[in-house]
Each structure stands twice: as structure tokens, then as C-alpha cells.
Amino acid sequence: MLHLQLTLFLLLALGFLCGKKQIITKEGRTVLTALVIDLFLPCSIIRSFCITFDETILKKMGIILLIGFAYQFGALAVSRFLFPGAQQGRKVCMEYGIICSNAGFMGQPMAENVLGAEGLLYASVALIPIRLFMWSAGLALFTASGGRQVIRKLLTHPCMVAVYIGLALMILGIPLPVFLDDALRYTANCTTAVSMIVIGAILSGTDIRQLSGKGWMLYYSLLRLAVFPLMLYAILTVLHVEMLLVDVTVLMAAMPAGSTTAMLAASYDGDEAFASGLVFVSTLLSMITLPFIAMLF
């Protein structure tokens, strides 16, 4: 895990440098983000389903889906009481950051690297409730959102389409031709490197020295990166959930604030600078906290 963290930090630093030098511009970040979300990650997800199907795997998927929804409902319920006294613009950003992490962009590559293809498979399933809450309760914190629109976005998201394809291939036992499997593998291998470089480029646009509210950022980061995942680990261990499912769930819960926090704050009159600080500080601190979380695995 330490080796992986050092590798990820180096990629993050490379992205940060590319952002500072304008090698990766704001428009370039948009293109690279779209590539990761709409191409690289879906290819990784499809390949993660290329394993022998049995009823045990389906049962595990159901368990991790149930855990994911329970966790999201719990996070939504308690997030309203965690930040008393914070300015409204900052409070909304922190509440959103508790509900919606960077699990899709950063969590899935880490799940694959730490827990292997099977870990990525379950991480892909664990993302379903996260994405649903991101586009419903999370978005509603900033603006009203319609139910049909939420469902349509969830069902047609490229990562969800990849889950459908992967499930069909796994259940039907259809082997991929070698050339197609190789193409998927080469594309999927780009996921970790490009996602970390993009996060570094995003963080390069934030001057942490100029930001106010650092105390709230540290408090939020403590909750997001340590308190919530450790509580989740304790609960699932007491319930005797299979260790791999615990590892996947806790790893996804230990991810920092997602970059969408800053994007939504900018679009809907939130505190954009503070939201960027949340992303910067929590991502930076996750380089320290994630190895300790991984010691539980």
C-alpha cells in the first residue's frame, strides 16, 4: 500500500506540475476527465466482470449494494448536524462532501490496485448508491433536481452501461476475443495514471494560502477520511461481513471530497474557493490516511 501511495503521489505531483506550467489547461482537464469517466473506467469495469460467474458472486453484489445504500442514508441523515455555525455556502459544500466523495474517480483505480479485479468488480457495484445520491440528495443541496432526470442520468451513465455489459458477459459466460480483451486492457490501464494526473492538475489551480476556513477543512477531512470509514469498519466487522466486502466498502468510504464539490459550488452560488480548498486539503491528507486505513485490510 505504501508503494502504491508513493506511486499515486508522484502521479499527483506530475499533474500538479503540468497544471502549474499550463501543459494541462482548464480545457485539457475537462477533456481528460471525460476520457477517464466515459472511456477508461468503463473499460476497467467491463474487464473486472470477466470472471467465472456463480451465485456467490451475485450474493456478494447484493450485500455490498445493501451496505452502500445503508451507508449513504446514514451519511445523509447525520451530515445535517455535523457543521453547526458554519456559513451557509460552506455548510452546503461540506454536507455535499460527506455524501459524495471521489470514490468513482479515485476509489475505483485504488480498489483495482489494492484488491485486484474482484475488488474493482464490487467497487463498481458500491458506486451505484453513491452516484444515485450524488445526483439526487447531493444535487438538491445546491438546487432542486427532478426524479426522472436523476434516474435517467444514473441508468445511462457510461460506468453503469459498462456494468450492464460486464454482467451480461459474466452471466452468459461469453469469452471476449483476444484482440478485444487486449484493447480493453490497454485502455483500462490508463485509468490510474490519468485520473491521478488530472486530480493533480485540478489542485494546481488552488492556492491554499489564500483560502479562509482552514479549520473547517481540517474538521471535514477528519470526518471524511478517518471517522466515517473507521466507524463503518467497526460496524461491518461486528456484523461479520466478509472481509473483502468490508475492505471495498471502507476503501470507498475513505476517499476525499470529489471535484464535483467545487464544480457545483461554482454553478449554484456556493463558496467556490472554500469547496476547492476542501478538495485540495482532503485529497492531500488522504495520501497520509489511506495507508493507515489499508492496514485494516
Coordinates of N, CA, C and O in Angstrom, one line a residue, residues 34-203:
A34 N -13.3 13.7 -19.0 CA -14.3 12.9 -19.8 C -13.7 11.6 -20.3 O -14.4 10.6 -20.3
L35 N -12.4 11.6 -20.6 CA -11.8 10.3 -21.0 C -11.8 9.3 -19.9 O -12.1 8.1 -20.1
V36 N -11.5 9.7 -18.7 CA -11.4 8.8 -17.6 C -12.8 8.3 -17.3 O -13.0 7.1 -17.1
I37 N -13.8 9.2 -17.1 CA -15.1 8.8 -16.7 C -15.9 8.0 -17.8 O -16.6 7.1 -17.5
D38 N -15.7 8.5 -19.1 CA -16.5 7.9 -20.1 C -15.9 6.8 -20.9 O -16.5 6.1 -21.7
L39 N -14.5 6.6 -20.7 CA -13.9 5.6 -21.5 C -13.0 4.7 -20.7 O -13.2 3.4 -20.6
F40 N -12.0 5.2 -20.0 CA -11.1 4.4 -19.2 C -11.7 3.6 -18.1 O -11.5 2.3 -18.0
L41 N -12.5 4.2 -17.3 CA -13.2 3.5 -16.2 C -14.2 2.4 -16.7 O -14.2 1.3 -16.2
P42 N -15.0 2.8 -17.7 CA -15.9 1.7 -18.2 C -15.2 0.5 -18.8 O -15.6 -0.6 -18.6
C43 N -14.0 0.7 -19.4 CA -13.2 -0.4 -19.9 C -12.7 -1.3 -18.7 O -12.7 -2.5 -18.7
S44 N -12.3 -0.6 -17.6 CA -11.8 -1.3 -16.4 C -13.0 -2.1 -15.8 O -12.8 -3.3 -15.4
I45 N -14.1 -1.5 -15.8 CA -15.3 -2.2 -15.2 C -15.7 -3.4 -16.0 O -15.9 -4.5 -15.4
I46 N -15.7 -3.3 -17.3 CA -16.1 -4.5 -18.1 C -15.1 -5.6 -17.9 O -15.5 -6.8 -17.7
R47 N -13.8 -5.3 -17.9 CA -12.8 -6.3 -17.7 C -12.9 -7.0 -16.3 O -12.6 -8.1 -16.1
S48 N -13.3 -6.2 -15.3 CA -13.5 -6.7 -13.9 C -14.5 -7.8 -13.8 O -14.5 -8.6 -12.9
F49 N -15.5 -7.8 -14.8 CA -16.6 -8.8 -14.7 C -16.2 -10.0 -15.5 O -17.0 -11.0 -15.5
C50 N -15.0 -10.1 -16.1 CA -14.6 -11.2 -16.9 C -14.0 -12.3 -16.0 O -12.8 -12.6 -16.0
I51 N -14.9 -12.8 -15.1 CA -14.5 -13.9 -14.2 C -15.6 -14.9 -14.3 O -16.7 -14.7 -14.8
T52 N -15.3 -16.1 -13.7 CA -16.3 -17.2 -13.7 C -17.5 -16.8 -12.8 O -17.3 -16.5 -11.6
F53 N -18.7 -16.8 -13.4 CA -19.9 -16.4 -12.6 C -20.4 -17.6 -11.7 O -20.4 -18.7 -12.2
D54 N -20.8 -17.3 -10.5 CA -21.5 -18.2 -9.7 C -22.5 -17.4 -8.8 O -22.4 -16.2 -8.7
E55 N -23.3 -18.1 -8.1 CA -24.3 -17.5 -7.2 C -23.7 -16.7 -6.1 O -24.3 -15.8 -5.6
T56 N -22.5 -17.2 -5.7 CA -21.9 -16.5 -4.5 C -21.5 -15.1 -4.9 O -21.7 -14.1 -4.1
I57 N -21.0 -14.9 -6.1 CA -20.7 -13.5 -6.6 C -21.9 -12.6 -6.6 O -21.9 -11.5 -6.2
L58 N -23.0 -13.1 -7.1 CA -24.3 -12.4 -7.2 C -24.8 -12.0 -5.8 O -25.2 -10.9 -5.5
K59 N -24.6 -12.9 -4.8 CA -25.0 -12.7 -3.4 C -24.1 -11.6 -2.8 O -24.6 -10.7 -2.2
K60 N -22.8 -11.6 -3.1 CA -21.9 -10.6 -2.6 C -22.3 -9.2 -3.2 O -22.2 -8.2 -2.5
M61 N -22.6 -9.2 -4.5 CA -23.1 -7.9 -5.1 C -24.3 -7.3 -4.4 O -24.3 -6.1 -4.1
G62 N -25.2 -8.2 -4.0 CA -26.4 -7.7 -3.3 C -26.1 -7.2 -1.9 O -26.6 -6.2 -1.5
I63 N -25.1 -7.9 -1.2 CA -24.7 -7.4 0.1 C -24.1 -6.1 0.0 O -24.4 -5.2 0.8
I64 N -23.1 -5.9 -0.9 CA -22.4 -4.6 -1.0 C -23.3 -3.5 -1.4 O -23.1 -2.3 -1.0
L65 N -24.3 -3.8 -2.2 CA -25.3 -2.8 -2.6 C -26.1 -2.4 -1.4 O -26.4 -1.2 -1.2
L66 N -26.5 -3.3 -0.6 CA -27.3 -3.0 0.6 C -26.5 -2.2 1.6 O -27.0 -1.2 2.1
I67 N -25.2 -2.6 1.7 CA -24.3 -1.8 2.6 C -24.2 -0.4 2.1 O -24.2 0.6 2.9
G68 N -24.0 -0.2 0.8 CA -23.8 1.1 0.2 C -25.0 2.0 0.4 O -24.9 3.2 0.8
F69 N -26.2 1.5 0.2 CA -27.4 2.3 0.4 C -27.6 2.7 1.9 O -28.0 3.8 2.2
A70 N -27.3 1.7 2.8 CA -27.4 2.0 4.2 C -26.5 3.1 4.6 O -26.8 4.0 5.4
Y71 N -25.2 3.0 4.1 CA -24.2 4.0 4.4 C -24.6 5.4 3.9 O -24.5 6.4 4.6
Q72 N -25.1 5.4 2.7 CA -25.5 6.7 2.1 C -26.6 7.4 2.9 O -26.6 8.6 3.1
F73 N -27.6 6.6 3.2 CA -28.7 7.1 4.0 C -28.2 7.6 5.4 O -28.7 8.7 5.9
G74 N -27.4 6.9 6.0 CA -26.8 7.3 7.3 C -26.0 8.6 7.2 O -26.1 9.5 8.0
A75 N -25.1 8.7 6.1 CA -24.3 9.9 5.9 C -25.2 11.1 5.7 O -25.0 12.2 6.2
L76 N -26.3 10.9 4.9 CA -27.2 12.0 4.6 C -27.9 12.5 5.9 O -28.0 13.7 6.1
A77 N -28.3 11.5 6.7 CA -29.0 11.9 7.9 C -28.1 12.7 8.9 O -28.6 13.7 9.5
V78 N -26.9 12.2 9.1 CA -26.0 12.9 10.1 C -25.3 14.1 9.6 O -24.9 15.0 10.4
S79 N -25.2 14.3 8.2 CA -24.5 15.4 7.7 C -25.1 16.7 8.0 O -24.4 17.8 8.1
R80 N -26.4 16.7 8.3 CA -27.1 18.0 8.6 C -26.7 18.5 10.0 O -27.0 19.7 10.2
F81 N -26.2 17.7 10.8 CA -25.9 18.1 12.2 C -24.4 18.2 12.5 O -24.0 18.5 13.6
L82 N -23.5 18.1 11.5 CA -22.1 18.0 11.7 C -21.4 19.3 11.6 O -20.3 19.5 12.1
F83 N -22.0 20.3 11.0 CA -21.3 21.6 10.8 C -22.1 22.8 11.4 O -22.4 23.8 10.6
P84 N -22.5 22.8 12.6 CA -23.2 23.9 13.2 C -22.3 25.2 13.3 O -21.1 25.1 13.6
G85 N -22.9 26.3 12.9 CA -22.1 27.5 13.0 C -21.4 27.9 11.7 O -20.8 29.0 11.6
A86 N -21.3 27.0 10.8 CA -20.6 27.3 9.5 C -21.5 28.2 8.6 O -22.7 28.1 8.7
Q87 N -20.8 29.0 7.8 CA -21.5 29.8 6.9 C -22.3 28.9 5.9 O -21.8 27.9 5.6
Q88 N -23.5 29.4 5.5 CA -24.3 28.5 4.6 C -23.6 28.0 3.4 O -23.7 26.8 3.1
G89 N -22.9 28.9 2.7 CA -22.2 28.5 1.5 C -21.2 27.4 1.8 O -21.0 26.5 0.9
R90 N -20.5 27.5 2.9 CA -19.5 26.4 3.3 C -20.2 25.2 3.8 O -19.8 24.1 3.5
K91 N -21.3 25.4 4.6 CA -22.0 24.2 5.1 C -22.5 23.3 4.0 O -22.4 22.1 4.1
V92 N -23.1 23.9 3.0 CA -23.6 23.1 1.9 C -22.5 22.3 1.2 O -22.7 21.1 0.9
C93 N -21.4 22.9 1.0 CA -20.2 22.2 0.4 C -19.8 21.0 1.3 O -19.5 19.9 0.7
M94 N -19.7 21.2 2.6 CA -19.3 20.1 3.5 C -20.3 19.0 3.5 O -20.0 17.8 3.6
E95 N -21.6 19.4 3.6 CA -22.6 18.4 3.6 C -22.6 17.5 2.3 O -22.7 16.3 2.4
Y96 N -22.4 18.2 1.2 CA -22.3 17.5 -0.1 C -21.1 16.6 -0.1 O -21.1 15.5 -0.5
G97 N -20.0 17.1 0.5 CA -18.7 16.3 0.5 C -18.8 15.1 1.4 O -18.1 14.1 1.2
I98 N -19.7 15.1 2.4 CA -19.9 13.9 3.2 C -20.7 12.9 2.5 O -20.4 11.7 2.5
I99 N -21.7 13.3 1.7 CA -22.5 12.4 0.9 C -21.7 11.9 -0.3 O -21.8 10.7 -0.6
C100 N -21.0 12.7 -1.0 CA -20.4 12.4 -2.3 C -18.9 12.6 -2.2 O -18.4 13.7 -2.1
S101 N -18.2 11.5 -2.3 CA -16.7 11.5 -2.3 C -16.2 11.4 -3.7 O -16.9 11.4 -4.7
N102 N -14.9 11.2 -3.8 CA -14.2 11.0 -5.0 C -14.0 9.5 -5.3 O -13.1 9.0 -5.9
A103 N -15.0 8.7 -4.9 CA -14.9 7.2 -5.0 C -14.9 6.7 -6.4 O -14.2 5.8 -6.7
G104 N -15.6 7.4 -7.3 CA -15.6 6.9 -8.7 C -14.3 7.3 -9.4 O -13.7 6.4 -10.1
F105 N -13.8 8.5 -9.2 CA -12.6 8.9 -9.9 C -11.3 8.4 -9.4 O -10.4 8.0 -10.1
M106 N -11.2 8.3 -8.0 CA -10.0 7.9 -7.4 C -10.2 6.5 -6.7 O -9.2 5.7 -6.6
G107 N -11.4 6.2 -6.2 CA -11.6 5.0 -5.5 C -11.5 3.7 -6.3 O -10.9 2.7 -5.9
Q108 N -12.1 3.7 -7.5 CA -12.1 2.5 -8.3 C -10.7 2.1 -8.8 O -10.3 1.0 -8.7
P109 N -9.8 3.1 -9.3 CA -8.5 2.7 -9.6 C -7.7 2.1 -8.4 O -7.0 1.2 -8.5
M110 N -8.0 2.7 -7.2 CA -7.3 2.2 -6.0 C -7.8 0.8 -5.6 O -7.0 0.0 -5.2
A111 N -9.1 0.6 -5.7 CA -9.7 -0.7 -5.4 C -9.1 -1.8 -6.3 O -8.8 -2.9 -5.9
E112 N -8.9 -1.4 -7.6 CA -8.3 -2.4 -8.5 C -6.8 -2.7 -8.1 O -6.4 -3.8 -8.2
N113 N -6.1 -1.6 -7.8 CA -4.7 -1.8 -7.5 C -4.4 -2.5 -6.1 O -3.5 -3.3 -6.0
V114 N -5.3 -2.2 -5.2 CA -5.1 -2.8 -3.8 C -5.8 -4.2 -3.7 O -5.2 -5.1 -3.1
L115 N -7.0 -4.3 -4.3 CA -7.8 -5.5 -4.0 C -8.0 -6.4 -5.3 O -8.7 -7.4 -5.2
G116 N -7.4 -6.0 -6.4 CA -7.5 -6.8 -7.6 C -8.8 -6.6 -8.4 O -9.6 -5.8 -8.1
A117 N -8.9 -7.4 -9.4 CA -10.1 -7.4 -10.3 C -11.4 -7.6 -9.6 O -12.4 -6.9 -9.9
E118 N -11.4 -8.5 -8.6 CA -12.6 -8.8 -7.9 C -13.0 -7.6 -7.0 O -14.2 -7.2 -6.9
G119 N -12.0 -6.9 -6.5 CA -12.2 -5.7 -5.7 C -12.8 -4.6 -6.5 O -13.7 -3.9 -6.1
L120 N -12.3 -4.5 -7.8 CA -12.9 -3.5 -8.7 C -14.3 -3.8 -9.0 O -15.2 -2.9 -9.1
L121 N -14.6 -5.1 -9.2 CA -16.0 -5.5 -9.5 C -17.0 -5.0 -8.4 O -18.0 -4.4 -8.7
Y122 N -16.6 -5.3 -7.2 CA -17.5 -4.9 -6.1 C -17.5 -3.4 -5.9 O -18.5 -2.8 -5.5
A123 N -16.4 -2.8 -6.2 CA -16.3 -1.3 -6.1 C -17.3 -0.7 -7.1 O -17.9 0.4 -6.8
S124 N -17.4 -1.3 -8.3 CA -18.3 -0.8 -9.3 C -19.7 -0.8 -8.8 O -20.5 0.1 -9.1
V125 N -20.0 -1.9 -8.1 CA -21.4 -2.1 -7.6 C -21.6 -1.1 -6.5 O -22.7 -0.5 -6.4
A126 N -20.6 -0.9 -5.6 CA -20.7 0.0 -4.5 C -20.9 1.5 -4.9 O -21.5 2.3 -4.2
L127 N -20.5 1.8 -6.2 CA -20.7 3.1 -6.7 C -22.1 3.5 -7.1 O -22.5 4.6 -7.2
I128 N -23.0 2.5 -7.3 CA -24.4 2.7 -7.7 C -25.1 3.6 -6.7 O -25.6 4.7 -7.1
P129 N -25.1 3.3 -5.4 CA -25.8 4.2 -4.4 C -25.1 5.5 -4.3 O -25.7 6.6 -4.1
I130 N -23.8 5.6 -4.4 CA -23.0 6.8 -4.4 C -23.5 7.8 -5.5 O -23.8 8.9 -5.3
R131 N -23.5 7.2 -6.7 CA -23.9 8.0 -7.8 C -25.4 8.5 -7.7 O -25.8 9.6 -8.1
L132 N -26.2 7.6 -7.2 CA -27.7 7.9 -7.1 C -27.8 9.1 -6.1 O -28.6 10.0 -6.4
F133 N -27.1 9.0 -5.0 CA -27.2 10.1 -4.0 C -26.6 11.4 -4.5 O -27.0 12.5 -4.2
M134 N -25.5 11.2 -5.3 CA -24.8 12.4 -5.9 C -25.8 13.2 -6.7 O -25.8 14.4 -6.7
W135 N -26.6 12.5 -7.5 CA -27.5 13.2 -8.5 C -28.9 13.5 -7.9 O -29.7 14.0 -8.6
S136 N -29.1 13.1 -6.7 CA -30.4 13.4 -6.1 C -30.2 14.2 -4.8 O -30.3 15.5 -4.9
A137 N -29.9 13.6 -3.7 CA -29.8 14.4 -2.4 C -28.6 15.3 -2.5 O -28.7 16.5 -2.0
G138 N -27.5 14.9 -3.1 CA -26.4 15.8 -3.2 C -26.6 17.0 -4.0 O -26.4 18.2 -3.6
L139 N -27.2 16.8 -5.2 CA -27.5 17.9 -6.1 C -28.6 18.8 -5.5 O -28.6 20.1 -5.7
A140 N -29.5 18.2 -4.8 CA -30.6 19.0 -4.1 C -30.1 20.0 -3.1 O -30.8 21.0 -2.8
L141 N -28.9 19.7 -2.5 CA -28.3 20.7 -1.6 C -28.1 22.0 -2.2 O -28.1 23.1 -1.6
F142 N -27.7 22.0 -3.5 CA -27.4 23.2 -4.3 C -28.6 23.7 -5.1 O -28.8 24.9 -5.2
T143 N -29.4 22.8 -5.6 CA -30.6 23.2 -6.4 C -31.6 22.1 -6.5 O -31.2 20.9 -6.2
A144 N -32.8 22.4 -6.8 CA -33.8 21.3 -7.0 C -33.5 20.4 -8.2 O -33.0 20.9 -9.2
S145 N -33.7 19.1 -8.0 CA -33.5 18.2 -9.1 C -34.7 17.3 -9.2 O -35.2 16.8 -8.3
G146 N -35.0 17.0 -10.5 CA -36.2 16.1 -10.7 C -35.9 14.7 -10.6 O -34.8 14.2 -11.0
G147 N -36.8 13.9 -10.2 CA -36.6 12.4 -10.0 C -36.3 11.7 -11.3 O -35.4 10.9 -11.4
R148 N -37.1 12.0 -12.4 CA -36.9 11.3 -13.7 C -35.5 11.6 -14.2 O -34.8 10.8 -14.8
Q149 N -35.1 12.9 -14.0 CA -33.7 13.3 -14.5 C -32.6 12.5 -13.8 O -31.7 12.0 -14.4
V150 N -32.8 12.3 -12.5 CA -31.8 11.6 -11.7 C -31.8 10.1 -12.2 O -30.7 9.6 -12.4
I151 N -32.9 9.5 -12.4 CA -32.9 8.1 -12.8 C -32.3 7.9 -14.2 O -31.5 7.0 -14.4
R152 N -32.6 8.9 -15.1 CA -32.1 8.8 -16.4 C -30.6 8.9 -16.4 O -29.9 8.2 -17.1
K153 N -30.1 9.9 -15.6 CA -28.6 10.0 -15.5 C -27.9 8.8 -15.0 O -26.9 8.4 -15.4
L154 N -28.6 8.2 -13.9 CA -28.0 7.0 -13.3 C -27.9 5.9 -14.3 O -26.9 5.2 -14.4
L155 N -29.1 5.6 -14.9 CA -29.2 4.4 -15.8 C -28.3 4.5 -17.1 O -27.9 3.5 -17.6
T156 N -28.1 5.7 -17.5 CA -27.4 5.9 -18.8 C -25.9 6.3 -18.6 O -25.2 6.6 -19.6
H157 N -25.5 6.4 -17.4 CA -24.1 6.8 -17.1 C -23.1 5.8 -17.8 O -23.4 4.6 -17.7
P158 N -22.0 6.2 -18.4 CA -21.1 5.2 -19.1 C -20.7 4.1 -18.1 O -20.5 2.9 -18.6
C159 N -20.4 4.4 -16.9 CA -19.9 3.4 -15.9 C -21.1 2.4 -15.6 O -20.8 1.2 -15.4
M160 N -22.3 2.9 -15.6 CA -23.4 2.0 -15.4 C -23.6 1.1 -16.6 O -23.9 -0.1 -16.5
V161 N -23.5 1.7 -17.8 CA -23.6 0.9 -19.1 C -22.5 -0.2 -19.1 O -22.8 -1.4 -19.5
A162 N -21.3 0.1 -18.6 CA -20.3 -0.9 -18.5 C -20.6 -2.0 -17.6 O -20.3 -3.2 -17.8
V163 N -21.3 -1.7 -16.5 CA -21.8 -2.7 -15.5 C -22.8 -3.6 -16.2 O -22.7 -4.9 -16.0
Y164 N -23.7 -3.1 -17.0 CA -24.7 -3.9 -17.7 C -23.9 -4.9 -18.6 O -24.2 -6.1 -18.7
I165 N -23.0 -4.3 -19.4 CA -22.3 -5.2 -20.4 C -21.5 -6.3 -19.6 O -21.5 -7.4 -20.0
G166 N -20.8 -5.8 -18.6 CA -20.0 -6.8 -17.8 C -20.8 -7.9 -17.2 O -20.4 -9.1 -17.2
L167 N -22.0 -7.5 -16.6 CA -22.9 -8.5 -16.0 C -23.3 -9.5 -17.1 O -23.4 -10.7 -16.8
A168 N -23.7 -9.0 -18.3 CA -24.2 -9.9 -19.3 C -23.1 -10.9 -19.8 O -23.4 -12.1 -19.9
L169 N -21.9 -10.4 -19.9 CA -20.8 -11.2 -20.3 C -20.5 -12.3 -19.3 O -20.2 -13.5 -19.6
M170 N -20.6 -11.9 -18.0 CA -20.3 -12.8 -16.9 C -21.3 -13.9 -16.7 O -21.0 -15.1 -16.6
I171 N -22.6 -13.4 -16.7 CA -23.7 -14.4 -16.5 C -23.8 -15.4 -17.7 O -24.1 -16.6 -17.5
L172 N -23.7 -14.8 -18.9 CA -23.8 -15.7 -20.1 C -22.6 -16.5 -20.4 O -22.6 -17.4 -21.3
G173 N -21.5 -16.1 -19.7 CA -20.2 -16.9 -19.9 C -19.6 -16.7 -21.3 O -19.0 -17.6 -21.9
I174 N -19.8 -15.5 -21.9 CA -19.3 -15.2 -23.2 C -17.8 -14.7 -23.1 O -17.5 -13.7 -22.5
P175 N -16.9 -15.4 -23.7 CA -15.5 -15.0 -23.6 C -15.2 -13.9 -24.6 O -15.8 -13.9 -25.8
L176 N -14.4 -13.0 -24.3 CA -14.0 -11.9 -25.2 C -12.9 -12.4 -26.2 O -12.0 -13.1 -25.8
P177 N -13.0 -12.0 -27.4 CA -11.9 -12.3 -28.4 C -10.6 -11.6 -27.8 O -10.7 -10.6 -27.2
V178 N -9.5 -12.3 -28.1 CA -8.2 -11.8 -27.6 C -8.0 -10.4 -28.0 O -7.5 -9.6 -27.1
F179 N -8.2 -10.0 -29.2 CA -7.9 -8.6 -29.6 C -8.8 -7.6 -28.9 O -8.3 -6.5 -28.5
L180 N -10.1 -8.0 -28.6 CA -10.9 -7.1 -27.9 C -10.5 -7.0 -26.4 O -10.5 -5.9 -25.8
D181 N -10.2 -8.1 -25.8 CA -9.7 -8.1 -24.4 C -8.4 -7.3 -24.3 O -8.3 -6.5 -23.3
D182 N -7.5 -7.4 -25.2 CA -6.3 -6.6 -25.2 C -6.6 -5.1 -25.3 O -6.0 -4.3 -24.6
A183 N -7.5 -4.8 -26.2 CA -7.8 -3.4 -26.4 C -8.4 -2.8 -25.1 O -8.1 -1.7 -24.7
L184 N -9.3 -3.6 -24.5 CA -9.9 -3.1 -23.2 C -8.8 -3.0 -22.1 O -8.9 -2.0 -21.4
R185 N -7.9 -3.9 -22.1 CA -6.9 -3.9 -21.1 C -6.0 -2.7 -21.2 O -5.6 -2.1 -20.3
Y186 N -5.5 -2.5 -22.5 CA -4.6 -1.3 -22.7 C -5.3 0.0 -22.3 O -4.7 0.9 -21.7
T187 N -6.6 0.1 -22.7 CA -7.3 1.3 -22.4 C -7.5 1.4 -20.9 O -7.4 2.5 -20.3
A188 N -7.9 0.3 -20.2 CA -8.2 0.3 -18.8 C -6.9 0.7 -18.0 O -7.0 1.3 -16.9
N189 N -5.8 0.3 -18.5 CA -4.5 0.5 -17.8 C -4.2 2.0 -17.7 O -3.3 2.4 -16.9
C190 N -4.9 2.8 -18.5 CA -4.7 4.3 -18.4 C -5.4 4.9 -17.2 O -5.1 6.1 -16.9
T191 N -6.3 4.2 -16.6 CA -7.2 4.8 -15.7 C -6.5 5.5 -14.5 O -6.7 6.7 -14.2
T192 N -5.6 4.7 -13.8 CA -5.0 5.2 -12.6 C -4.1 6.4 -12.9 O -4.2 7.4 -12.2
A193 N -3.2 6.3 -13.9 CA -2.3 7.3 -14.2 C -3.0 8.6 -14.6 O -2.7 9.7 -14.0
V194 N -3.9 8.5 -15.5 CA -4.6 9.7 -16.0 C -5.5 10.4 -14.9 O -5.5 11.6 -14.7
S195 N -6.2 9.5 -14.1 CA -7.0 10.1 -13.1 C -6.2 10.9 -12.0 O -6.6 11.9 -11.6
M196 N -5.1 10.3 -11.6 CA -4.2 11.0 -10.6 C -3.6 12.3 -11.2 O -3.5 13.3 -10.5
I197 N -3.2 12.2 -12.5 CA -2.7 13.4 -13.1 C -3.7 14.5 -13.2 O -3.4 15.7 -12.9
V198 N -4.9 14.2 -13.5 CA -6.0 15.2 -13.6 C -6.3 15.8 -12.3 O -6.5 17.0 -12.1
I199 N -6.3 14.9 -11.2 CA -6.6 15.5 -9.9 C -5.5 16.4 -9.5 O -5.7 17.5 -8.9
G200 N -4.2 16.1 -9.8 CA -3.1 17.0 -9.5 C -3.2 18.3 -10.3 O -3.0 19.4 -9.7
A201 N -3.7 18.2 -11.5 CA -3.9 19.4 -12.3 C -5.0 20.3 -11.8 O -4.9 21.5 -11.7
I202 N -6.1 19.7 -11.3 CA -7.2 20.4 -10.6 C -6.7 21.1 -9.4 O -7.0 22.3 -9.2
L203 N -5.9 20.4 -8.6 CA -5.4 21.0 -7.3 C -4.4 22.1 -7.6 O -4.2 23.0 -6.8

